[in-house]
Amino acid sequence: MHDKGDFLNLSGAEHQELALHGAINHKGDFLNLLKHANYPLKIELPPETTLHGTDVEIAHSTTVVAVLYREGIMIAGDRRATAGTSVIYDRAEKVLQIDRHSALAISGSPAMAYEIARMLEHSFQYFRRSQLQELSLEGKLRMLSRLIRENLSMALQGIGGVIPIFALYDLNTDDDENGGKIFFYDALGAHFENVDFATTGSGSIWIRGVLRYISRFGDTPLHEMDQRQVVITILRLLDIASEYDAATSGYNAKVKIFPTLKTVTRTGVNTVSDDDLAAWYAEAQPEQV
């Protein structure tokens, strides 16, 4: 007899038995399966830490951005991880592939964000394997909403807030249409579709207006840019954010650390290579007079 709460240490036979039970009774819902196994989905706070009507400001120490371009979505994030005023790590991955046609850009608490991304990835896999079909677009959006809402208690404490950007490609669109979709989430799990771009994190305030200007008044609107143009635009924007926000890093020339950029298109999720980033970063720099 195993401990239902120890879901991650089940034997192979026990895991198959539980998975079969979940497939029959949970209809592909991975979170309900975990609850059935008494696996904790959220951290319960001690009762003495309850708030007493105080205002809580949730910190977002990063800059992530997603842009609709000609072929789909370009989603990007800087690489710096901070704790207060200290730089902890300069190689953090803030743009995570969830399945073949979706990616999540995270801002806020890395520990909680990575756990949410891991749960989301397993939820999509579980539904696909148990129901023999892909989870619908609306189902994917609602699954992420549930995970963010489960994290509300940590967000209210100001130590575990997660405000992500979710980028997907809708394969149900016609071949001659752009199926790229960008969704922004708040701390309560509500999602909003952004038509041209979305950005969040502590450095986003410095580039949101620039994105709006380019989208509306630029020589080439964002949705008409090719991959090269949109990469150059995003690299410049992250450089701007890093100039004004200490929690955001641009390109680190000393050790050649680039921001993470991924494309979400009809062919799937792909990472822009460092070689392409190096070439396009050189083009992004102003000519020296």
Short mmCIF file of C-alpha atoms in Angstrom, two decimals:
data_model
loop_
_atom_site.label_atom_id
_atom_site.label_comp_id
_atom_site.label_asym_id
_atom_site.label_seq_id
_atom_site.Cartn_x
_atom_site.Cartn_y
_atom_site.Cartn_z
CA MET A 1 0.00 0.00 0.00
CA HIS A 2 1.50 3.31 -1.02
CA ASP A 3 1.07 6.76 0.47
CA LYS A 4 -1.27 8.64 -1.85
CA GLY A 5 0.46 11.88 -0.95
CA ASP A 6 3.78 10.63 -2.33
CA PHE A 7 2.68 10.86 -5.95
CA LEU A 8 6.17 11.32 -7.37
CA ASN A 9 7.54 8.12 -5.80
CA LEU A 10 4.98 5.59 -7.01
CA SER A 11 6.12 2.33 -8.53
CA GLY A 12 5.49 1.66 -12.21
CA ALA A 13 2.46 -0.57 -11.55
CA GLU A 14 1.00 1.89 -9.05
CA HIS A 15 1.53 4.80 -11.44
CA GLN A 16 -0.25 2.91 -14.23
CA GLU A 17 -3.13 2.02 -11.91
CA LEU A 18 -3.51 5.62 -10.79
CA ALA A 19 -3.19 6.95 -14.33
CA LEU A 20 -5.85 4.50 -15.55
CA HIS A 21 -8.15 5.53 -12.72
CA GLY A 22 -7.54 9.18 -13.58
CA ALA A 23 -8.17 8.62 -17.28
CA ILE A 24 -11.56 7.07 -16.48
CA ASN A 25 -12.71 9.42 -13.75
CA HIS A 26 -10.85 12.68 -14.35
CA LYS A 27 -11.40 12.97 -18.13
CA GLY A 28 -7.84 14.03 -18.81
CA ASP A 29 -7.69 16.63 -16.01
CA PHE A 30 -4.18 16.31 -14.59
CA LEU A 31 -4.83 18.70 -11.70
CA ASN A 32 -7.81 16.66 -10.51
CA LEU A 33 -5.65 13.54 -10.73
CA LEU A 34 -3.03 15.16 -8.49
CA LYS A 35 -5.70 16.23 -6.00
CA HIS A 36 -7.01 12.66 -5.94
CA ALA A 37 -3.46 11.54 -5.08
CA ASN A 38 -3.27 14.19 -2.31
CA TYR A 39 -0.43 15.91 -4.11
CA PRO A 40 -0.15 19.54 -2.84
CA LEU A 41 -0.83 22.02 -5.62
CA LYS A 42 -0.21 25.07 -3.50
CA ILE A 43 1.73 26.11 -0.43
CA GLU A 44 -0.44 26.75 2.61
CA LEU A 45 0.72 29.75 4.61
CA PRO A 46 0.94 29.62 8.41
CA PRO A 47 -2.09 31.28 10.04
CA GLU A 48 0.08 33.89 11.77
CA THR A 49 1.14 35.33 8.37
CA THR A 50 -2.34 36.53 7.41
CA LEU A 51 -2.60 40.09 6.13
CA HIS A 52 -4.59 42.79 7.90
CA GLY A 53 -5.84 45.01 5.14
CA THR A 54 -2.41 46.18 4.02
CA ASP A 55 -1.54 47.05 0.44
CA VAL A 56 0.77 44.51 -1.18
CA GLU A 57 3.02 45.35 -4.10
CA ILE A 58 4.08 42.30 -6.10
CA ALA A 59 7.60 42.59 -7.51
CA HIS A 60 8.37 41.57 -11.08
CA SER A 61 12.12 41.46 -11.58
CA THR A 62 12.52 40.79 -15.28
CA THR A 63 11.44 41.88 -18.74
CA VAL A 64 9.61 39.50 -21.07
CA VAL A 65 7.90 40.38 -24.32
CA ALA A 66 5.88 38.66 -27.04
CA VAL A 67 5.23 40.11 -30.50
CA LEU A 68 2.98 39.00 -33.33
CA TYR A 69 5.05 38.99 -36.52
CA ARG A 70 4.58 37.71 -40.07
CA GLU A 71 4.97 33.99 -39.35
CA GLY A 72 3.57 33.73 -35.81
CA ILE A 73 4.81 34.85 -32.39
CA MET A 74 8.28 35.90 -31.27
CA ILE A 75 8.53 35.55 -27.48
CA ALA A 76 11.60 36.72 -25.57
CA GLY A 77 13.03 37.33 -22.14
CA ASP A 78 16.21 38.59 -20.55
CA ARG A 79 18.42 36.23 -18.53
CA ARG A 80 18.94 38.01 -15.18
CA ALA A 81 17.67 36.60 -11.89
CA THR A 82 17.69 38.95 -8.90
CA ALA A 83 16.96 38.86 -5.18
CA GLY A 84 16.27 42.34 -3.94
CA THR A 85 19.13 44.50 -5.20
CA SER A 86 21.48 41.55 -5.76
CA VAL A 87 22.12 39.86 -9.10
CA ILE A 88 21.96 36.11 -8.41
CA TYR A 89 22.25 34.59 -11.87
CA ASP A 90 22.69 35.85 -15.44
CA ARG A 91 21.73 32.69 -17.34
CA ALA A 92 18.15 32.17 -16.20
CA GLU A 93 15.70 30.75 -18.74
CA LYS A 94 12.49 32.78 -18.67
CA VAL A 95 10.94 31.55 -21.93
CA LEU A 96 9.81 27.94 -21.56
CA GLN A 97 8.35 25.64 -24.19
CA ILE A 98 5.15 24.02 -22.89
CA ASP A 99 4.17 21.86 -25.86
CA ARG A 100 4.83 21.77 -29.58
CA HIS A 101 2.87 24.96 -30.31
CA SER A 102 2.98 26.99 -27.09
CA ALA A 103 5.53 28.77 -24.90
CA LEU A 104 5.37 30.61 -21.58
CA ALA A 105 7.37 33.71 -20.68
CA ILE A 106 7.62 34.13 -16.91
CA SER A 107 7.98 37.17 -14.69
CA GLY A 108 7.87 37.29 -10.91
CA SER A 109 8.98 34.52 -8.57
CA PRO A 110 11.12 32.00 -10.50
CA ALA A 111 10.42 29.15 -8.06
CA MET A 112 6.65 29.42 -8.42
CA ALA A 113 6.83 30.22 -12.15
CA TYR A 114 8.88 27.11 -12.95
CA GLU A 115 6.49 24.95 -10.93
CA ILE A 116 3.49 26.41 -12.79
CA ALA A 117 5.21 25.79 -16.13
CA ARG A 118 6.04 22.20 -15.14
CA MET A 119 2.45 21.51 -14.06
CA LEU A 120 1.11 23.08 -17.26
CA GLU A 121 3.38 20.96 -19.45
CA HIS A 122 2.37 17.74 -17.67
CA SER A 123 -1.30 18.71 -17.82
CA PHE A 124 -1.17 19.04 -21.61
CA GLN A 125 0.71 15.75 -21.93
CA TYR A 126 -1.68 13.91 -19.64
CA PHE A 127 -4.74 15.10 -21.52
CA ARG A 128 -3.20 14.18 -24.88
CA ARG A 129 -2.23 10.67 -23.76
CA SER A 130 -5.39 9.87 -21.82
CA GLN A 131 -7.92 11.41 -24.23
CA LEU A 132 -5.95 10.71 -27.46
CA GLN A 133 -6.39 14.27 -28.65
CA GLU A 134 -4.94 17.71 -28.05
CA LEU A 135 -6.40 19.95 -25.38
CA SER A 136 -8.37 22.79 -26.99
CA LEU A 137 -7.08 26.36 -27.06
CA GLU A 138 -9.66 27.44 -24.49
CA GLY A 139 -8.79 24.43 -22.33
CA LYS A 140 -5.10 25.40 -22.32
CA LEU A 141 -5.93 28.96 -21.31
CA ARG A 142 -8.20 27.82 -18.47
CA MET A 143 -5.61 25.33 -17.20
CA LEU A 144 -3.04 28.10 -16.81
CA SER A 145 -5.67 30.29 -15.12
CA ARG A 146 -6.32 27.56 -12.55
CA LEU A 147 -2.62 27.19 -11.76
CA ILE A 148 -2.13 30.93 -11.30
CA ARG A 149 -5.23 31.15 -9.10
CA GLU A 150 -3.89 28.31 -6.93
CA ASN A 151 -0.84 30.52 -6.32
CA LEU A 152 -2.89 33.52 -5.13
CA SER A 153 -1.98 33.17 -1.46
CA MET A 154 1.73 33.43 -2.28
CA ALA A 155 1.12 36.38 -4.60
CA LEU A 156 -0.73 38.27 -1.85
CA GLN A 157 2.29 37.84 0.40
CA GLY A 158 4.43 39.58 -2.19
CA ILE A 159 6.88 36.67 -2.34
CA GLY A 160 5.42 34.35 -4.99
CA GLY A 161 3.61 36.40 -7.59
CA VAL A 162 3.72 35.14 -11.18
CA ILE A 163 2.55 37.26 -14.12
CA PRO A 164 3.20 35.28 -17.34
CA ILE A 165 2.72 35.77 -21.06
CA PHE A 166 1.35 32.74 -22.88
CA ALA A 167 2.02 32.45 -26.62
CA LEU A 168 0.29 29.82 -28.78
CA TYR A 169 -0.22 29.00 -32.43
CA ASP A 170 -3.76 27.98 -33.37
CA LEU A 171 -3.53 25.21 -35.98
CA ASN A 172 -7.24 25.61 -36.77
CA THR A 173 -6.57 28.83 -38.67
CA ASP A 174 -6.32 28.76 -42.46
CA ASP A 175 -2.88 28.33 -44.01
CA ASP A 176 -2.94 31.87 -45.40
CA GLU A 177 -3.76 33.37 -41.96
CA ASN A 178 -1.54 34.01 -38.96
CA GLY A 179 -2.62 31.73 -36.12
CA GLY A 180 -0.31 33.29 -33.54
CA LYS A 181 -2.03 34.34 -30.32
CA ILE A 182 -0.70 36.20 -27.27
CA PHE A 183 -2.37 36.10 -23.86
CA PHE A 184 -1.54 38.14 -20.78
CA TYR A 185 -2.53 36.99 -17.28
CA ASP A 186 -3.09 38.85 -14.03
CA ALA A 187 -2.40 37.54 -10.52
CA LEU A 188 -5.95 36.18 -10.19
CA GLY A 189 -5.68 34.07 -13.33
CA ALA A 190 -7.78 36.21 -15.66
CA HIS A 191 -6.46 36.14 -19.23
CA PHE A 192 -6.62 38.79 -21.92
CA GLU A 193 -5.73 38.40 -25.58
CA ASN A 194 -3.30 40.98 -26.93
CA VAL A 195 -3.50 41.61 -30.66
CA ASP A 196 -0.01 42.85 -31.53
CA PHE A 197 2.23 42.51 -28.46
CA ALA A 198 2.45 42.00 -24.70
CA THR A 199 5.17 42.76 -22.18
CA THR A 200 5.44 42.39 -18.43
CA GLY A 201 8.00 42.57 -15.67
CA SER A 202 9.82 45.43 -13.97
CA GLY A 203 11.40 46.64 -17.21
CA SER A 204 8.22 46.52 -19.28
CA ILE A 205 7.22 50.10 -18.43
CA TRP A 206 10.18 51.38 -20.46
CA ILE A 207 9.31 49.55 -23.67
CA ARG A 208 5.51 49.26 -23.78
CA GLY A 209 5.12 52.72 -25.28
CA VAL A 210 7.84 52.03 -27.84
CA LEU A 211 6.06 48.84 -28.95
CA ARG A 212 2.81 50.77 -29.31
CA TYR A 213 4.54 53.46 -31.37
CA ILE A 214 6.17 50.92 -33.70
CA SER A 215 2.92 49.00 -34.09
CA ARG A 216 0.91 52.10 -34.98
CA PHE A 217 3.31 54.56 -36.57
CA GLY A 218 6.42 52.57 -37.56
CA ASP A 219 7.56 52.20 -41.17
CA THR A 220 6.98 48.46 -40.79
CA PRO A 221 4.22 47.48 -38.31
CA LEU A 222 5.07 44.61 -35.97
CA HIS A 223 2.72 42.13 -37.63
CA GLU A 224 4.37 42.74 -41.03
CA MET A 225 7.96 42.19 -39.84
CA ASP A 226 9.95 39.13 -40.86
CA GLN A 227 12.01 37.16 -38.34
CA ARG A 228 15.15 39.24 -38.77
CA GLN A 229 13.29 42.53 -38.29
CA VAL A 230 11.40 41.43 -35.20
CA VAL A 231 14.53 39.96 -33.57
CA ILE A 232 16.44 43.22 -34.09
CA THR A 233 13.48 45.17 -32.68
CA ILE A 234 13.26 42.99 -29.55
CA LEU A 235 17.03 43.05 -28.94
CA ARG A 236 16.95 46.85 -29.05
CA LEU A 237 13.98 46.99 -26.69
CA LEU A 238 15.62 44.69 -24.14
CA ASP A 239 18.73 46.87 -24.29
CA ILE A 240 16.55 49.90 -23.53
CA ALA A 241 14.92 48.10 -20.60
CA SER A 242 18.31 47.08 -19.20
CA GLU A 243 19.48 50.72 -19.24
CA TYR A 244 16.68 51.80 -16.89
CA ASP A 245 15.85 48.63 -14.93
CA ALA A 246 18.55 47.02 -12.77
CA ALA A 247 16.65 43.70 -12.72
CA THR A 248 16.83 43.35 -16.53
CA SER A 249 19.90 42.32 -18.50
CA GLY A 250 20.57 42.95 -22.15
CA TYR A 251 23.33 41.29 -24.16
CA ASN A 252 26.38 40.50 -22.02
CA ALA A 253 29.26 41.03 -24.45
CA LYS A 254 31.98 39.81 -22.05
CA VAL A 255 30.65 36.25 -21.85
CA LYS A 256 28.31 36.39 -24.87
CA ILE A 257 25.04 35.81 -23.03
CA PHE A 258 22.09 36.70 -25.23
CA PRO A 259 18.45 37.06 -24.23
CA THR A 260 16.29 34.01 -24.97
CA LEU A 261 14.14 34.33 -28.10
CA LYS A 262 11.76 31.65 -29.37
CA THR A 263 9.42 31.52 -32.35
CA VAL A 264 5.95 29.98 -32.07
CA THR A 265 4.75 29.20 -35.60
CA ARG A 266 2.74 26.61 -37.50
CA THR A 267 5.84 24.37 -37.61
CA GLY A 268 6.26 24.48 -33.82
CA VAL A 269 8.38 26.21 -31.17
CA ASN A 270 11.98 26.94 -32.13
CA THR A 271 14.82 28.78 -30.39
CA VAL A 272 16.68 31.51 -32.26
CA SER A 273 20.32 30.40 -32.35
CA ASP A 274 23.15 32.39 -30.76
CA ASP A 275 24.82 32.71 -34.16
CA ASP A 276 21.74 34.41 -35.62
CA LEU A 277 21.39 36.57 -32.51
CA ALA A 278 25.04 37.66 -32.78
CA ALA A 279 24.65 38.64 -36.42
CA TRP A 280 21.37 40.47 -35.87
CA TYR A 281 22.61 42.13 -32.68
CA ALA A 282 25.48 43.63 -34.69
CA GLU A 283 22.92 45.01 -37.14
CA ALA A 284 20.86 46.41 -34.27
CA GLN A 285 23.67 48.68 -33.12
CA PRO A 286 23.77 52.28 -34.42
CA GLU A 287 26.53 53.13 -36.84
CA GLN A 288 29.46 54.90 -35.24
CA VAL A 289 30.07 58.37 -36.67
#
